mmCIF file with all atom_site columns, C-alpha atoms in Angstrom:
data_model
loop_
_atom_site.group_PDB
_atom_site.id
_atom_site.type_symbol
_atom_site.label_atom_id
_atom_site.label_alt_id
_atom_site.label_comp_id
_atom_site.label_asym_id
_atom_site.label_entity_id
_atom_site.label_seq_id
_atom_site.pdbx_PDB_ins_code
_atom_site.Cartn_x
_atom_site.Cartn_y
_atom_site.Cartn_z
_atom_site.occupancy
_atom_site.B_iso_or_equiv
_atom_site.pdbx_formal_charge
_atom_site.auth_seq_id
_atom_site.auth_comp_id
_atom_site.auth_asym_id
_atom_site.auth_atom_id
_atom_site.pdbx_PDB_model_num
ATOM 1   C CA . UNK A 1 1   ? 216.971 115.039 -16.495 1.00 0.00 ? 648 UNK A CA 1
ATOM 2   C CA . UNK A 1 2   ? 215.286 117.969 -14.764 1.00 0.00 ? 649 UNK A CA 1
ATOM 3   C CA . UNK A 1 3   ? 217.939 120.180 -14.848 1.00 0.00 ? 650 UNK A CA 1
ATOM 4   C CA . UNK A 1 4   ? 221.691 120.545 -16.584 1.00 0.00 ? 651 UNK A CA 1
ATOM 5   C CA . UNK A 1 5   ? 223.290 120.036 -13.695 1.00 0.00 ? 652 UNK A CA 1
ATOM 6   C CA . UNK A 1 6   ? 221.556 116.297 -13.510 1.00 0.00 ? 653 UNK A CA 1
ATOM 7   C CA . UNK A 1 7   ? 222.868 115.884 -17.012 1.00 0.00 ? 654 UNK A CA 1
ATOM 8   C CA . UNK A 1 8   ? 226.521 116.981 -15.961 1.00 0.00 ? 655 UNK A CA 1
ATOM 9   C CA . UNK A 1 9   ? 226.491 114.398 -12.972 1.00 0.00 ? 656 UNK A CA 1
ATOM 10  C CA . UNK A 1 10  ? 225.250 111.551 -15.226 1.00 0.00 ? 657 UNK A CA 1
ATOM 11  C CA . UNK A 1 11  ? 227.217 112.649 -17.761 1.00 0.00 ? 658 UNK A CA 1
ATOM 12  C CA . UNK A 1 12  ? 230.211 112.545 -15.213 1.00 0.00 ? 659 UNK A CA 1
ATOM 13  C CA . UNK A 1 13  ? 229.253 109.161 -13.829 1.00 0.00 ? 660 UNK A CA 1
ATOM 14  C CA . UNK A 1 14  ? 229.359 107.521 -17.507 1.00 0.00 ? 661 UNK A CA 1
ATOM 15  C CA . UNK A 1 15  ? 232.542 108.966 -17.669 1.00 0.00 ? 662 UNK A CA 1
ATOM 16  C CA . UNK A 1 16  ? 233.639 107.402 -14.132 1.00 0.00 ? 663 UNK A CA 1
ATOM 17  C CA . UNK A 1 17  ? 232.102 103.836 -15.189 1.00 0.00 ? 664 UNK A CA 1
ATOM 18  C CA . UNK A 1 18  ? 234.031 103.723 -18.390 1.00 0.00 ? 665 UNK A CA 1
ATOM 19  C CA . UNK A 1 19  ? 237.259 104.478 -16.853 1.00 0.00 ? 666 UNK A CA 1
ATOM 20  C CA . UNK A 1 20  ? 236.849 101.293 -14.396 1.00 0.00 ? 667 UNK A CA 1
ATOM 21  C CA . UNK A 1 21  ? 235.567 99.768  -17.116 1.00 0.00 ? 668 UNK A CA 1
ATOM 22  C CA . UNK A 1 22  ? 231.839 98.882  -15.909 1.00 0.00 ? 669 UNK A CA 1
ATOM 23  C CA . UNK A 1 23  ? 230.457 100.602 -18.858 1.00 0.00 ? 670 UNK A CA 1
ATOM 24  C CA . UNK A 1 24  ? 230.406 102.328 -21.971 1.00 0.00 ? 671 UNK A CA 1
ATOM 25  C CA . UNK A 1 25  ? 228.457 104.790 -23.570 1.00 0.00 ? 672 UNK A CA 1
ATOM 26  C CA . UNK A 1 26  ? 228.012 106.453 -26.959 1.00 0.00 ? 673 UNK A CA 1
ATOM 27  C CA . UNK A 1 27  ? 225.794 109.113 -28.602 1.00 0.00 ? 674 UNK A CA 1
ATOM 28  C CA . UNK A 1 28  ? 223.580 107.861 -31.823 1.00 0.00 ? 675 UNK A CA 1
ATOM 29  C CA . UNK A 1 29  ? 223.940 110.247 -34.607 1.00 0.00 ? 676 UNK A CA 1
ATOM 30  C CA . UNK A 1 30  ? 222.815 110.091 -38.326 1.00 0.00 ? 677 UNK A CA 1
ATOM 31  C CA . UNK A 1 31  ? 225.544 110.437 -40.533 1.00 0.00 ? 678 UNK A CA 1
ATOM 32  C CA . UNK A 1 32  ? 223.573 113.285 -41.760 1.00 0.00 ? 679 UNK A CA 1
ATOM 33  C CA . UNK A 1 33  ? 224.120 116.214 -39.934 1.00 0.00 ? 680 UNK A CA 1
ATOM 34  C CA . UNK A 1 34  ? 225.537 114.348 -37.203 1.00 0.00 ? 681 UNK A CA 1
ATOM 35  C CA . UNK A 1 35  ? 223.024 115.789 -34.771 1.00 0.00 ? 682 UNK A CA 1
ATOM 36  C CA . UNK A 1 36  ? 222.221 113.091 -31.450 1.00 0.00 ? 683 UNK A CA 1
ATOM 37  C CA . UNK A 1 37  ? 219.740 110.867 -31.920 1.00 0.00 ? 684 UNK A CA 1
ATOM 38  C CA . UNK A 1 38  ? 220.064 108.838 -28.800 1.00 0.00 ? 685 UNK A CA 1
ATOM 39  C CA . UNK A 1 39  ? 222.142 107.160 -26.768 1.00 0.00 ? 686 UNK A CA 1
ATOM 40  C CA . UNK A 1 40  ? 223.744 102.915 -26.190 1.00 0.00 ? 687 UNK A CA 1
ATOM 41  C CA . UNK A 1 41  ? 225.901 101.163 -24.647 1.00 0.00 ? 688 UNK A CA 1
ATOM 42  C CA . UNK A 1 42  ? 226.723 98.827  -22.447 1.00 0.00 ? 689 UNK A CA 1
ATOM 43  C CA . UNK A 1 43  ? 226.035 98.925  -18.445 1.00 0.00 ? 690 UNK A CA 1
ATOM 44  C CA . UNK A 1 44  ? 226.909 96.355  -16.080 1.00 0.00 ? 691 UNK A CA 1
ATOM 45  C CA . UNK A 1 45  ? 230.075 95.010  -18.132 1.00 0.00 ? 692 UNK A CA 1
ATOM 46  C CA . UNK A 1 46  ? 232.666 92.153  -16.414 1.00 0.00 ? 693 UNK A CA 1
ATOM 47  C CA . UNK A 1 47  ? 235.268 91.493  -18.674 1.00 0.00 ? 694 UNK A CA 1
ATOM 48  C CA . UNK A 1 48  ? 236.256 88.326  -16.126 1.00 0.00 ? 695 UNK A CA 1
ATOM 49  C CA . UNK A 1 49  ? 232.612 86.864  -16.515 1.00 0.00 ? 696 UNK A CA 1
ATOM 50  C CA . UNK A 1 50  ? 232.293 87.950  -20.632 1.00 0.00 ? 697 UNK A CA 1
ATOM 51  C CA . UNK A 1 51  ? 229.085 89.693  -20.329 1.00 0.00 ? 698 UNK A CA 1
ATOM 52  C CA . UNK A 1 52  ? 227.466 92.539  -20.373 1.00 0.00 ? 699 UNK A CA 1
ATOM 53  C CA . UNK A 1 53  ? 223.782 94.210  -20.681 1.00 0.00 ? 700 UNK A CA 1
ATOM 54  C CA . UNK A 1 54  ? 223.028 96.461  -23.659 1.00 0.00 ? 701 UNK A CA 1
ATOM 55  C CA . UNK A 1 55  ? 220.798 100.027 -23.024 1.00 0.00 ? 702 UNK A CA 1
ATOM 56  C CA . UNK A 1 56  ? 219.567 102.507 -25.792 1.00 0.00 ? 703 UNK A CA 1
ATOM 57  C CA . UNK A 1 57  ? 216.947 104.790 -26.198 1.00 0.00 ? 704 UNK A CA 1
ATOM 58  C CA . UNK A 1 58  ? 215.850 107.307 -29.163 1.00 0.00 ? 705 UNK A CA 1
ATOM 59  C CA . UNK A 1 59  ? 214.303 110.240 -29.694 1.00 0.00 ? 706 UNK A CA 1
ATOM 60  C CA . UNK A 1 60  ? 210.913 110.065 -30.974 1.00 0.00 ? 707 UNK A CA 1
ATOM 61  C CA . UNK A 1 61  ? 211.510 111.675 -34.259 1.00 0.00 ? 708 UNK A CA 1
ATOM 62  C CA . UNK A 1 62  ? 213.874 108.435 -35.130 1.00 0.00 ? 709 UNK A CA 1
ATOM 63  C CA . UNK A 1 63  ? 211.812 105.629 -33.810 1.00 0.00 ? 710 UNK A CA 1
ATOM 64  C CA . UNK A 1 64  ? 210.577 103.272 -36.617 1.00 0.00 ? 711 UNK A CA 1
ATOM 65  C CA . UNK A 1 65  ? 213.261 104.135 -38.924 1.00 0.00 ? 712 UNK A CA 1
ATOM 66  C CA . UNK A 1 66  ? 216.329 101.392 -37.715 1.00 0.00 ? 713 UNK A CA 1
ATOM 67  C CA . UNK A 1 67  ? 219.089 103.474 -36.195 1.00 0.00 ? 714 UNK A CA 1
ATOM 68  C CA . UNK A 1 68  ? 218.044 101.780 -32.820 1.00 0.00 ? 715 UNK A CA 1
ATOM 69  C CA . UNK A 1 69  ? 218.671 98.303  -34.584 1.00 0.00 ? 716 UNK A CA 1
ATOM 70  C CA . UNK A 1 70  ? 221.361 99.389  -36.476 1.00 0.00 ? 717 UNK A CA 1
ATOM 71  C CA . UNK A 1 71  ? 223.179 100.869 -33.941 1.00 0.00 ? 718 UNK A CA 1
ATOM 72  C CA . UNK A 1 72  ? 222.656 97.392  -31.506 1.00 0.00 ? 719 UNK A CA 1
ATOM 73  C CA . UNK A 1 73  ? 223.810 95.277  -34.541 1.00 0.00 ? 720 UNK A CA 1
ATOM 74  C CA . UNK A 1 74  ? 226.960 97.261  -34.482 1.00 0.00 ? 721 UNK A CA 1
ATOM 75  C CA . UNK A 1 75  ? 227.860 97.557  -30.759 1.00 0.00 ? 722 UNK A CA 1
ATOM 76  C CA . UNK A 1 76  ? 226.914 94.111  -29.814 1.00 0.00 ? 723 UNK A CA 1
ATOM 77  C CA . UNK A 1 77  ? 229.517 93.226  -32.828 1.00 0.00 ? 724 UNK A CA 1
ATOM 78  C CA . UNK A 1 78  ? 231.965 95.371  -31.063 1.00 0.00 ? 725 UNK A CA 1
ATOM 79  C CA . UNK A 1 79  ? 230.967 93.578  -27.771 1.00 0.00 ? 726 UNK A CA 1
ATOM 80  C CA . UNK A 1 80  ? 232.034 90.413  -28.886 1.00 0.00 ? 727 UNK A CA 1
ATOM 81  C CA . UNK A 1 81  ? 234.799 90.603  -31.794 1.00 0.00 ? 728 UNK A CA 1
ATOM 82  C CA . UNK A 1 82  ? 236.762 93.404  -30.039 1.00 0.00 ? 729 UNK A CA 1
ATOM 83  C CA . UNK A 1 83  ? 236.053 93.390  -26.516 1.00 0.00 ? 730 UNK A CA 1
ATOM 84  C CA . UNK A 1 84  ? 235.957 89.627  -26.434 1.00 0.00 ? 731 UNK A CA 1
ATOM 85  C CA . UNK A 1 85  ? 232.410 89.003  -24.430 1.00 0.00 ? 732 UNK A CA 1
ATOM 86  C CA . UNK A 1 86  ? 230.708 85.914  -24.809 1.00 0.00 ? 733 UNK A CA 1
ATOM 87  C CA . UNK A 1 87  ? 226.719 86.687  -24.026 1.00 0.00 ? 734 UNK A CA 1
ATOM 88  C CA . UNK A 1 88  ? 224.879 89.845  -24.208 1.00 0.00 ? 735 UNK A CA 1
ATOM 89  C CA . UNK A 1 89  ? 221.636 90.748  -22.299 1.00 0.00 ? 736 UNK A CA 1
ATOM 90  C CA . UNK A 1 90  ? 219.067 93.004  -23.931 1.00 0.00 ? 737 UNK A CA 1
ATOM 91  C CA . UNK A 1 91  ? 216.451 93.711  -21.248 1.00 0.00 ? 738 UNK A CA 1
ATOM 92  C CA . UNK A 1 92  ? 213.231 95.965  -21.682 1.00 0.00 ? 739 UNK A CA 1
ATOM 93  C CA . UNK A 1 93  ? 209.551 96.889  -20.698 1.00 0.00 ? 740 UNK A CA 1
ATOM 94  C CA . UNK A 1 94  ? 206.805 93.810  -21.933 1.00 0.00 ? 741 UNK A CA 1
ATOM 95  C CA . UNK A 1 95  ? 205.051 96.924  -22.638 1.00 0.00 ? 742 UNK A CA 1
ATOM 96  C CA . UNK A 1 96  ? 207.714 98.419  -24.870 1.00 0.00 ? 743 UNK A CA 1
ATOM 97  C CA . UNK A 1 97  ? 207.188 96.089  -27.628 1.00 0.00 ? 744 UNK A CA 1
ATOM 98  C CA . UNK A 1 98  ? 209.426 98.516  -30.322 1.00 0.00 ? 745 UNK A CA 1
ATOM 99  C CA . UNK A 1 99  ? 212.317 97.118  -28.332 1.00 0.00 ? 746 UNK A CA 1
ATOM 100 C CA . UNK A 1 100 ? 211.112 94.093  -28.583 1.00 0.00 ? 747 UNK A CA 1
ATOM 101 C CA . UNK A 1 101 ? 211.289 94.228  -32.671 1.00 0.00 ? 748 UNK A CA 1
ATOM 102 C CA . UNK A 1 102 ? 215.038 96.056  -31.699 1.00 0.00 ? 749 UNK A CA 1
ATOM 103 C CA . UNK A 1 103 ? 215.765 92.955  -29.855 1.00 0.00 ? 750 UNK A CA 1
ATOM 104 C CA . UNK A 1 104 ? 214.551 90.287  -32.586 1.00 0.00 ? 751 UNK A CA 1
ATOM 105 C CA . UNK A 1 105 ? 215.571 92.519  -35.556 1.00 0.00 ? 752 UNK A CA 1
ATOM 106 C CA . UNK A 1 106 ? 219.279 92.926  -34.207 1.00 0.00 ? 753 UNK A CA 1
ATOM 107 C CA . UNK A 1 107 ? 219.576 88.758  -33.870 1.00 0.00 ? 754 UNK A CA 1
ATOM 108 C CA . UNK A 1 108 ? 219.193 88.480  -29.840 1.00 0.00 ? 755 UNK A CA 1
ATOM 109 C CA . UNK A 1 109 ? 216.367 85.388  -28.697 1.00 0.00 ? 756 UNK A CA 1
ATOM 110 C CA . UNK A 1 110 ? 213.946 86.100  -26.413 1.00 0.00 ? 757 UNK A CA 1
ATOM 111 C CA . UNK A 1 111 ? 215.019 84.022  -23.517 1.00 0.00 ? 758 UNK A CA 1
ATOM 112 C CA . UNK A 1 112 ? 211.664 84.410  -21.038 1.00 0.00 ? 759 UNK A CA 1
ATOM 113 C CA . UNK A 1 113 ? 210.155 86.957  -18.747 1.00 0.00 ? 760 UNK A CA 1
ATOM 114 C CA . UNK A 1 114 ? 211.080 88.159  -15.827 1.00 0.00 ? 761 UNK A CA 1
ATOM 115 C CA . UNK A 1 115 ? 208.038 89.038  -13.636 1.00 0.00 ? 762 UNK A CA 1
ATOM 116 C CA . UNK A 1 116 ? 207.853 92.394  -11.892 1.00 0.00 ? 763 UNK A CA 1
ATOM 117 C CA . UNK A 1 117 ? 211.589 93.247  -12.675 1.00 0.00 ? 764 UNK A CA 1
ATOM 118 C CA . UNK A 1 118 ? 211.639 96.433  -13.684 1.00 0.00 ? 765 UNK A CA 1
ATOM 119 C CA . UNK A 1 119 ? 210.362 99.510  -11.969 1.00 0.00 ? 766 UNK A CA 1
ATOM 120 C CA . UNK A 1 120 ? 208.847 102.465 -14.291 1.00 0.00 ? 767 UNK A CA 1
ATOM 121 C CA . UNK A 1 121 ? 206.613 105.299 -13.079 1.00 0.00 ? 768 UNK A CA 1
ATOM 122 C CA . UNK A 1 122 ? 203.752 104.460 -13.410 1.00 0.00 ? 769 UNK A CA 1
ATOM 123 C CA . UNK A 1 123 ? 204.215 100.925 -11.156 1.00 0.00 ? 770 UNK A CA 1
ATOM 124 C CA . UNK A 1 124 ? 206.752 97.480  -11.470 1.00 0.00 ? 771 UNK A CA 1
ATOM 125 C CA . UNK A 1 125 ? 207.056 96.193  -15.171 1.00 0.00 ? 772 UNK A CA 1
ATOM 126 C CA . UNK A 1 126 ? 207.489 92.783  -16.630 1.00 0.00 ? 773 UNK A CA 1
ATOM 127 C CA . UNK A 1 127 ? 210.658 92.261  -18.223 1.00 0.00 ? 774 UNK A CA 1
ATOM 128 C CA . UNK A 1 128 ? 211.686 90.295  -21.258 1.00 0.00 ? 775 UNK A CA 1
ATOM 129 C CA . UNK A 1 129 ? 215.251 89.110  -21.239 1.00 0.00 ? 776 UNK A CA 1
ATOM 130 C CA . UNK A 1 130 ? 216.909 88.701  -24.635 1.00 0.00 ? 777 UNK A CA 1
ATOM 131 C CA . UNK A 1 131 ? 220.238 87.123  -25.167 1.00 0.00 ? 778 UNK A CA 1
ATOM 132 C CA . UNK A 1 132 ? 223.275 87.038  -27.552 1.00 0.00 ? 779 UNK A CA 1
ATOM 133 C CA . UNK A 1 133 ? 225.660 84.443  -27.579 1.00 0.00 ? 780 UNK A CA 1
ATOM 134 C CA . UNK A 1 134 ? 229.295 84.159  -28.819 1.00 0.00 ? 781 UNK A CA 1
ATOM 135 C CA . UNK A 1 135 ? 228.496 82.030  -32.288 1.00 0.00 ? 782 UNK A CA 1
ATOM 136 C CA . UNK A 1 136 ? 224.491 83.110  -32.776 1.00 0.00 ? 783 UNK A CA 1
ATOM 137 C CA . UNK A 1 137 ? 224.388 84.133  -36.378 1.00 0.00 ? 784 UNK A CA 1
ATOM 138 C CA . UNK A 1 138 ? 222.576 87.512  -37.630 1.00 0.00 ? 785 UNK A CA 1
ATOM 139 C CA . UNK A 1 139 ? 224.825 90.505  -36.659 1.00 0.00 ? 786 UNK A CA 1
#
């Protein structure tokens, strides 16, 4: 964000997309302290279709340590015992490979790669698509 009021309007739009029920979005925070540590949830959900696409990021001081993992392991659970979805997407960056692990580590398959499908910066990205199913064991 450059500025806090970019934060308040994305902060507000969250809010917007939860109450229609398009998304849903948490803070990650340690248990100690409590302080944030990053953010997931789940963006582009339909509830009529059962699916839904998981995003997260952390701050670089947590990276490496599992709360990313841990934290996907325990929303994608929510995802499908509680809200009822059948298949989750996990989407990232070829270049990111840390999400990758996240990806692998918190029981999604890497399903292929989608060429030029995600736009960064510094030019368009390669995208791996993961996927969850309803039934895949390791969560």
């Amino acid at each position: 964000m450059d500025s806090p009021e970019d934060a308040r309007e994305r902060i507000d739009r969250m809010h917007e997309r939860w109450q229609t029920e398009l998304s849903a979005m948490w803070a990650i925070a340690r248990t100690e302290g409590g302080e944030a540590a990053g953010l997931i949830g789940w963006s582009g959900i339909d509830l009529k279709g059962g699916g839904a696409e998981i995003v997260y990021w952390v701050l670089p001081a947590v990276r490496g340590g599992g709360v990313a993992v841990e934290a996907t392991k325990r929303v994608s659970r929510w995802a499908l015992d509680d809200l009822g979805l059948h298949r989750l997407r996990l989407c990232h960056s070829v270049a990111n490979p840390a999400s990758c692990r996240v990806a692998v580590k918190a029981g999604y398959s890497l399903e292929g790669t989608m060429r030029s499908a995600l736009l960064h910066a510094d030019g368009w990205h390669h995208q791996h698509l993961h996927a969850l199913v309803q039934g895949d064991i390791g969560i």
